[in-house]
Amino acid sequence: MPRWRGCSLGWQTAAFPCLVLCYVLFVVLGGLAFMALEMPVEKRLRAEVGELWRSFLNDNPCVQESKLQHLLGKALSVHHTNVAVLQAEEEERHYDFMSSLYFVIVTLTTMGSDVYYPQSDESKFFCLVYCVIGIPLTLFLLGLLSETLLLPVITHAPIRHLHTFWGLSLSRATLLHASLLSVLVLGLLFLLPALIISAVEPGWSFLDALFFCFVVLSTVGQGGCALGRNWSLNAREALELLTTCKSNYGILIRAVELCQRIVLNPLSFFKSKIYRLEGHPLHELCLEEVPEAPDEELQYSMAICTISSSV
């Protein structure tokens, strides 16, 4: 075995444990960073709530602390499920058709919801069976749509147009298309929705809205954010529908795998310009091993497929 091949195998063997170790360190550093950033906020909120608690008990000595604690704990647990507990909202229902449809869509797309989740044992069992069938079917359908519809329209057709009518080389057309598409996706799927959400949702800054758009499109969840809590029922249903359409469109765009296909083409362009030997790209050459003299300089020979294609 040539020495260069043994070194390559040794490097590949050691690379995977190093990669795993680096990833573990990356995860640990992320946890430490979030702990350092969020712990002061949590301590401040705990101090504020404790001060309000003591002030309320001092101003209302007739209220028993145990009963107040039980009442607030029950109200907070119900509020966490987004169920209306105020008397003015008795006609509002949490699991109407639109809300249930929203839960189904965010579950099938693996985005999840911080507000909607099954409460009864029957619905939990149905959700398990439903997701076992629905999630693979949804991912298959999204992949099929991206391959048959979106990829030719979003990627192939614009690159072909730039290459044919603008006279750009294929690699330069791909690079220009990647840049324009990145700006378009950033504007339409992140910046513009964040501006609209921050304008219509009271108490939300642009950063809050941008964070919400990011976690929704990346299928992380909703980041503990729920749009339209103070809106009317019809307005909130329309907002849930728009949010669902936006998330599905973003997931479908991600399913096209633009990054992999766009990044590899410019890389192959630069590699074909730099690594060429006697007019043939490097990937069309193979190393010829000489068993009798392993210490001699390795020679290049053309691959059989290259020779047959050139003839």
JSON list of C-alpha atoms in Angstrom, two decimals, residues 12 28 34 37 103 105 115 130 184 203 221 236 261 279 282:
[
{"chain": "A", "resi": 12, "resn": "GLN", "atom": "CA", "xyz": [-10.09, 9.71, 7.96]},
{"chain": "A", "resi": 28, "resn": "VAL", "atom": "CA", "xyz": [-21.87, 22.66, 25.57]},
{"chain": "A", "resi": 34, "resn": "PHE", "atom": "CA", "xyz": [-27.76, 30.69, 26.88]},
{"chain": "A", "resi": 37, "resn": "LEU", "atom": "CA", "xyz": [-27.64, 35.32, 28.95]},
{"chain": "A", "resi": 103, "resn": "PHE", "atom": "CA", "xyz": [-52.29, 22.20, 14.92]},
{"chain": "A", "resi": 105, "resn": "ILE", "atom": "CA", "xyz": [-50.39, 21.36, 9.79]},
{"chain": "A", "resi": 115, "resn": "VAL", "atom": "CA", "xyz": [-49.68, 26.60, 22.41]},
{"chain": "A", "resi": 130, "resn": "TYR", "atom": "CA", "xyz": [-51.83, 10.14, 12.69]},
{"chain": "A", "resi": 184, "resn": "LEU", "atom": "CA", "xyz": [-35.19, 37.61, -2.37]},
{"chain": "A", "resi": 203, "resn": "GLY", "atom": "CA", "xyz": [-45.58, 44.90, 22.29]},
{"chain": "A", "resi": 221, "resn": "GLY", "atom": "CA", "xyz": [-41.17, 25.86, 16.88]},
{"chain": "A", "resi": 236, "resn": "ARG", "atom": "CA", "xyz": [-56.80, 35.31, 14.98]},
{"chain": "A", "resi": 261, "resn": "ARG", "atom": "CA", "xyz": [-27.14, 22.57, -5.48]},
{"chain": "A", "resi": 279, "resn": "GLY", "atom": "CA", "xyz": [-6.67, 19.82, -20.57]},
{"chain": "A", "resi": 282, "resn": "LEU", "atom": "CA", "xyz": [-8.76, 16.35, -12.06]}
]
